[in-house]
Structures are given as structure tokens and as C-alpha cells.
Tab-separated table of C-alpha atoms in Angstrom:
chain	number	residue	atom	x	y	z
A	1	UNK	CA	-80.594	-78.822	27.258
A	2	UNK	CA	-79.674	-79.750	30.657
A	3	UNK	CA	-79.891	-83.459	31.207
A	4	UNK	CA	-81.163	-84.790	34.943
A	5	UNK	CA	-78.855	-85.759	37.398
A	6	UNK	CA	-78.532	-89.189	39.868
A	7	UNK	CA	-78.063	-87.574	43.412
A	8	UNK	CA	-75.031	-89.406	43.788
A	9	UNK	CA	-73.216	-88.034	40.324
A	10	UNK	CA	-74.582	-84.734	41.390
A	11	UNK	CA	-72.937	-84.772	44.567
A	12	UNK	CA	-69.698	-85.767	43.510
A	13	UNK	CA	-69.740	-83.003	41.328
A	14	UNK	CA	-70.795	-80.700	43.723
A	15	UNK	CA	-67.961	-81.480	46.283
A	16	UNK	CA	-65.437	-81.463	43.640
A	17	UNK	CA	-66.164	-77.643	42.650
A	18	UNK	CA	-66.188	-76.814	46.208
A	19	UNK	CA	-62.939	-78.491	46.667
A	20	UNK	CA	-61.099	-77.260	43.877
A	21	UNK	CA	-62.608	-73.644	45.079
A	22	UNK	CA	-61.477	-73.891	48.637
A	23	UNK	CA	-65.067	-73.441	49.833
A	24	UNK	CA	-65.792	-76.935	51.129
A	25	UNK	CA	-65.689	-76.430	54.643
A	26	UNK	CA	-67.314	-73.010	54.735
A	27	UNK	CA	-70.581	-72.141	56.084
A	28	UNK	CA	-70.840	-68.902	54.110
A	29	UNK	CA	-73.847	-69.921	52.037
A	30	UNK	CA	-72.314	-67.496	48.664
A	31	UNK	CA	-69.728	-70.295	48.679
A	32	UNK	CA	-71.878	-72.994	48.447
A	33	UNK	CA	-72.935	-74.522	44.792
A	34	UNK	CA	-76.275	-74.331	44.111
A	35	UNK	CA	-77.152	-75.511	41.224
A	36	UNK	CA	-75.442	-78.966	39.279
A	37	UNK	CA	-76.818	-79.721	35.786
A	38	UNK	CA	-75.394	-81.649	33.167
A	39	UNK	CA	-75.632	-79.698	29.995
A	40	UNK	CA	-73.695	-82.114	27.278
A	41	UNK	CA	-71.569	-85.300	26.517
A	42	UNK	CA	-69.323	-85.982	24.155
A	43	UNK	CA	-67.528	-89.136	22.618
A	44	UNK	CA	-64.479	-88.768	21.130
A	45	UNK	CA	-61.661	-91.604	20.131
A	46	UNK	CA	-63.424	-93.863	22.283
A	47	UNK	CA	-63.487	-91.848	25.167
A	48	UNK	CA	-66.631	-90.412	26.928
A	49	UNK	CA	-66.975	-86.601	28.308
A	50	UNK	CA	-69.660	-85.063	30.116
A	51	UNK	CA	-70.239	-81.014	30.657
A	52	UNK	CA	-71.558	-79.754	33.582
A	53	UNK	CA	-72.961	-76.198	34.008
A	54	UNK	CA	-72.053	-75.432	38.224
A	55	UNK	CA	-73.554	-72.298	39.453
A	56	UNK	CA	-71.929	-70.586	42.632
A	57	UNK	CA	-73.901	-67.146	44.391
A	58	UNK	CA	-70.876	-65.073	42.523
A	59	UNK	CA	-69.570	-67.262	39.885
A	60	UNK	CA	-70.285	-70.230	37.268
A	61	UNK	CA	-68.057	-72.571	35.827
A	62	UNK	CA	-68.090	-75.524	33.469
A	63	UNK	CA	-67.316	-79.118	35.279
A	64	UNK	CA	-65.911	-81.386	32.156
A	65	UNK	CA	-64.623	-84.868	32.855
A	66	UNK	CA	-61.881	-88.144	31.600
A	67	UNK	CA	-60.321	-86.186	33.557
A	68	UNK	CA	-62.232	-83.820	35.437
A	69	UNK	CA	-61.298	-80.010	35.439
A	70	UNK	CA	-63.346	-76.731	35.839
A	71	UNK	CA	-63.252	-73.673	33.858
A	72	UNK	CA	-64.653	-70.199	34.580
A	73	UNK	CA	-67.512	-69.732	32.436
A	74	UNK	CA	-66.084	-65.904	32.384
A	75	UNK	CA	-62.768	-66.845	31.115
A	76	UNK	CA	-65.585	-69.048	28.489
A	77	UNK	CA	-69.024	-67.698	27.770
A	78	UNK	CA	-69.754	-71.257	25.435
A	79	UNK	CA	-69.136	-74.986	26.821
A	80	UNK	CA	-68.334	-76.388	23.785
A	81	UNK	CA	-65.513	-74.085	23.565
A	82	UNK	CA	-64.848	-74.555	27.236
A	83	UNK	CA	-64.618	-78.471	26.064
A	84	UNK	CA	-62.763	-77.864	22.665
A	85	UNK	CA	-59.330	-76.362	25.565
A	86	UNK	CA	-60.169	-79.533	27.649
A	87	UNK	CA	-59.405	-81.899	25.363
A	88	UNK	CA	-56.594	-79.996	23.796
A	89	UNK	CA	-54.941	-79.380	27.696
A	90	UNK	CA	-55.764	-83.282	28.366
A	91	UNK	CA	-53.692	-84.446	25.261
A	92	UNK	CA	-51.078	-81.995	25.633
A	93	UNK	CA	-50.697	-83.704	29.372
A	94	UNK	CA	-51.130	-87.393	28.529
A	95	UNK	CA	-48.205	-86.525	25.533
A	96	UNK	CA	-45.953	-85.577	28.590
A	97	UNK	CA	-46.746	-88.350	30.600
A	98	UNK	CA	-45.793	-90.414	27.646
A	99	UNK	CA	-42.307	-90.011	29.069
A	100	UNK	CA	-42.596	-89.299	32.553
A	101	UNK	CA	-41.748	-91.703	35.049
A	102	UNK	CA	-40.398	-91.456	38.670
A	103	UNK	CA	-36.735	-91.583	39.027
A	104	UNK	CA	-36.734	-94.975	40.860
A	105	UNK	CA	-38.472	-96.506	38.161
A	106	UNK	CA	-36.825	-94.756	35.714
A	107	UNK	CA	-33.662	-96.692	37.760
A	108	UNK	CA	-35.426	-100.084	37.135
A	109	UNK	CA	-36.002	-100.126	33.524
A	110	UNK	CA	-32.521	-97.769	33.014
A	111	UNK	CA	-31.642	-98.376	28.955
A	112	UNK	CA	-35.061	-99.280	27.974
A	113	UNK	CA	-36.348	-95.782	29.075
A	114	UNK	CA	-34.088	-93.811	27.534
A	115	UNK	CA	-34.807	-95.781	24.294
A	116	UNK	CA	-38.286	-95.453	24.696
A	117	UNK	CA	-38.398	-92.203	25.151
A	118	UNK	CA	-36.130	-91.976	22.361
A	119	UNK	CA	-39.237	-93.618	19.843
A	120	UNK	CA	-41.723	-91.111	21.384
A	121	UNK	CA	-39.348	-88.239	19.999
A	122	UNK	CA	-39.269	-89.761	17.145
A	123	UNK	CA	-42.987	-90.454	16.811
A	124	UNK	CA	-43.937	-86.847	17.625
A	125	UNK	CA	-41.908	-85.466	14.709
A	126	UNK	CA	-42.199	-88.635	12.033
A	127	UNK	CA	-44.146	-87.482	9.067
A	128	UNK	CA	-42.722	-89.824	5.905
A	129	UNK	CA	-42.521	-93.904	6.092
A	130	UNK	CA	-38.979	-93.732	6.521
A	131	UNK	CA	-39.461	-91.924	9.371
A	132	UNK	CA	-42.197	-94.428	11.070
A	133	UNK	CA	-39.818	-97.505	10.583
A	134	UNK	CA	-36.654	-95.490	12.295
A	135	UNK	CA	-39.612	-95.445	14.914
A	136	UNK	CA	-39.970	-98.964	15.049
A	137	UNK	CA	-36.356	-99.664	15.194
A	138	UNK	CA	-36.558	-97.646	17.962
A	139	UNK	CA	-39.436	-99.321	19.466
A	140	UNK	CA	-37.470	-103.195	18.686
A	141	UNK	CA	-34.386	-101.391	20.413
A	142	UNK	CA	-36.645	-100.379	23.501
A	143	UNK	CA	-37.798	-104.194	24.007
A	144	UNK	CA	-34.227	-105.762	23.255
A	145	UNK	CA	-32.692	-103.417	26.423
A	146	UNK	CA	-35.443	-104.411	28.184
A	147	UNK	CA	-35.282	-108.296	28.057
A	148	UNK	CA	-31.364	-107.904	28.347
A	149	UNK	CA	-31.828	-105.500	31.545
A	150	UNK	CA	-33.452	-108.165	33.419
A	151	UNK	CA	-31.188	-111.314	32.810
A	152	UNK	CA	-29.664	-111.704	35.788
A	153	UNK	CA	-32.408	-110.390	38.249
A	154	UNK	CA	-32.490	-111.462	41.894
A	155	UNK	CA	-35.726	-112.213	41.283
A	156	UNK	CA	-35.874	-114.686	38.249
A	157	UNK	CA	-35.226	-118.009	38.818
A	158	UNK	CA	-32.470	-118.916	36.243
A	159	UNK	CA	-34.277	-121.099	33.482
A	160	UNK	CA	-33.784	-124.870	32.762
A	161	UNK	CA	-33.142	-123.812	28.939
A	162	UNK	CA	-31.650	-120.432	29.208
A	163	UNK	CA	-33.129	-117.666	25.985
A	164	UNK	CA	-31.039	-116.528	23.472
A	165	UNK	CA	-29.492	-112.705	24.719
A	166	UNK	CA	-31.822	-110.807	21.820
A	167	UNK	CA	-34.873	-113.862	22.313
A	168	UNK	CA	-37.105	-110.604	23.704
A	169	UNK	CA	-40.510	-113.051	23.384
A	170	UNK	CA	-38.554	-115.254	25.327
A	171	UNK	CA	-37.429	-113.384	28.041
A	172	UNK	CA	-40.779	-111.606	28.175
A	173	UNK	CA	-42.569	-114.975	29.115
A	174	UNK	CA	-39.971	-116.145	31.732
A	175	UNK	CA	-40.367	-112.322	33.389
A	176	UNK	CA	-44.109	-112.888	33.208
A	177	UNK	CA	-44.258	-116.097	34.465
A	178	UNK	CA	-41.940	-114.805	37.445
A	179	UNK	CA	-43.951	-111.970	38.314
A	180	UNK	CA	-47.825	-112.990	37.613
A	181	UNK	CA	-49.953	-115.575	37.480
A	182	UNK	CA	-53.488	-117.051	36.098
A	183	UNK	CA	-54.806	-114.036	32.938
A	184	UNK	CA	-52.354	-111.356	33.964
A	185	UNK	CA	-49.535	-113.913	33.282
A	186	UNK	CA	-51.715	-114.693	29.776
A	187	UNK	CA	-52.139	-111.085	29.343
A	188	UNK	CA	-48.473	-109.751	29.624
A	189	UNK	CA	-47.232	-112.584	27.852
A	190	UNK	CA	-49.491	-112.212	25.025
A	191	UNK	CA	-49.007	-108.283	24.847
A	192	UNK	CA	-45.178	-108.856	24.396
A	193	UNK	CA	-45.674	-110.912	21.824
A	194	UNK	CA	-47.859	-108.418	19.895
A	195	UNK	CA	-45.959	-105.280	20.711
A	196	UNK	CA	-42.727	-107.370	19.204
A	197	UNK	CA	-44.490	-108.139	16.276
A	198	UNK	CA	-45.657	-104.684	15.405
A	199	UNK	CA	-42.100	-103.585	16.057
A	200	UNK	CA	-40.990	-106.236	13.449
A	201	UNK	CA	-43.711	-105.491	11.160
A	202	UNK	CA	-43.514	-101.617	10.569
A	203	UNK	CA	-40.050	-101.898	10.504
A	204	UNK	CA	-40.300	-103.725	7.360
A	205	UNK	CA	-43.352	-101.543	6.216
A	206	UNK	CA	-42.531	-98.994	3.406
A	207	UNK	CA	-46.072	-97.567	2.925
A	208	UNK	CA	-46.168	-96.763	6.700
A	209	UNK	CA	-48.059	-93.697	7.680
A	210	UNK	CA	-49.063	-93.782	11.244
């Protein structure tokens, strides 16, 4: 049952389907949407998805969101199977973006990338606990070439009490203290802390499954 619609979340909708259709900045009224209703949500792994049904003159397409794509209601007569491709598309992009990164940041975080990138190759094909910990030693490799990487930065003003070379808590807290302040500095010191320990921990966990 279609659901009613704020002006304002119908109009973004709207403009996004005549955007993504090329027909924004006609005045040929068959180009123009006219009609927006939202026909279903979804929550799913704590994310939120709405469906909208978008009627054009010639053609109709589901709008579904987080993120927001269209699909031709030709190519699918239902929405929920419209939404079932969505979410399959959307995590078979955010798994590539797992290990994308531009090449000059790729250049700042050099070793730690490729070691990272390493544990989400791992992680993708890791089906027995063995497997998970060579994960995590991946993962405690990752953080090690990271907190070595940045030693001798420009940018960090050389500690009173230098950190051990493999002290990766350490080093995370002087490279947060360097580069944040107030809760972010709280934040991304506390973060390090925790992704260390989970490193440690399922490295040393022979029932791990996930």
C-alpha cells in the first residue's frame, strides 16, 4: 500500500529520477514524473530501505535507497524482487570498496594497505577457525605496519618517552593526539585500542567462526 509522502522527500525523489533519466531540464511534459509514492521499507542488518513506485508518461521504475538506485519496473514487474538485486548489487559494491582506495592514499598508508587488503582476501574465503585466526594475524600485521609507517613523520612531534617499534596502542595514541583533538582524539584512540584487542583475541580463539 502506498505510504504518503512529505513534499520535500517527494521532491527529492522526483529530481533524482529525472536526473538519472536525462529529462531534468526538458519541457516535454512525457518526460516529466508524475506520480512519487512510497510503496515499502525495509530494515535489514541495521540498515533502513525505502521503495518508491515513480511513474513517467512512457515508463515506471522502482526508486530504492542506502544508496539510492532506480530500476525499470519492465526489467522487474515485483519491488520486492526489484529490492532483493539492490541489496545484493549494494553488497557486492561495498565488498569492493573494502579495498579500494585512491593511489595517493594508497601512497600514505603503503605496507599497511597491502596487508589489509591481504586480511580481506583472507576473510572472503575463511570458512574453518584456523582460517579466521590466519585472518587476525593478518589484521595484527596490518596495525604493526601501520604504527611503524608513521615513526618518523614530519608531522609528529618526536615523543618525550619514545614507544616501543611493535607498541601499536602506543603509537596509535601519539598519532591521535597529533592529528585530533577533544572526542575525535577519545574516539580514535579508543578504536585502536579495541581493533588491537580483537586482533589479539581471535588470534588466540580456536572456536572462531566469524
Amino acid at each position: 500500500m502506498a505510504q504518503p509522502l512529505p513534499a520535500s522527500e517527494e521532491k527529492s525523489i522526483r529530481n533524482y529520477v529525472e536526473l538519472e533519466c536525462g529529462t531534468a531540464d526538458s519541457s516535454d511534459p512525457d518526460n516529466k514524473v508524475t506520480l512519487v509514492q512510497k510503496v515499502s521499507s525495509y530494515r535489514l542488518v541495521g540498515t533502513d530501505y525505502d521503495v518508491y513506485d515513480v511513474h513517467l508518461p512512457k515508463e515506471r521504475w522502482w526508486v530504492i535507497t542506502n544508496p539510492t538506485n532506480l530500476y525499470s519496473q519492465e526489467s522487474f514487474p515485483e519491488y520486492d524482487v526489484a529490492f532483493s538485486f539492490h541489496v545484493g548489487l549494494m553488497l557486492r559494491v561495498m565488498n569492493r570498496n573494502r579495498v579500494e582506495i585512491e593511489e595517493e592514499k594508497a601512497e600514505e598508508v603503503g605496507g599497511a594497505w597491502r596487508r589489509y587488503e591481504a586480511a580481506v582476501g583472507a576473510m572472503d574465503s575463511a570458512r574453518e577457525a584456523e582460517d579466521y585466526q590466519g585472518v587476525a594475524i593478518k589484521c595484527r600485521e596490518t596495525l604493526l605496519a601501520f604504527g611503524r609507517e608513521h615513526q618518523e613523520a614530519e608531522w609528529l612531534t618526536p615523543p618525550e618517552v619514545k614507544c616501543k617499534v611493535n607498541d601499536f596502542k602506543g603509537w596509535a595514541k601519539l598519532y591521535a593526539q597529533e592529528l585530533s583533538t577533544g572526542r575525535m582524539r577519545r574516539y580514535l584512540s579508543e578504536i585502536s585500542d579495541k581493533a588491537w584487542d580483537v586482533a589479539v583475541s581471535l588470534q588466540h580463539d580456536y572456536n572462531a567462526t566469524e
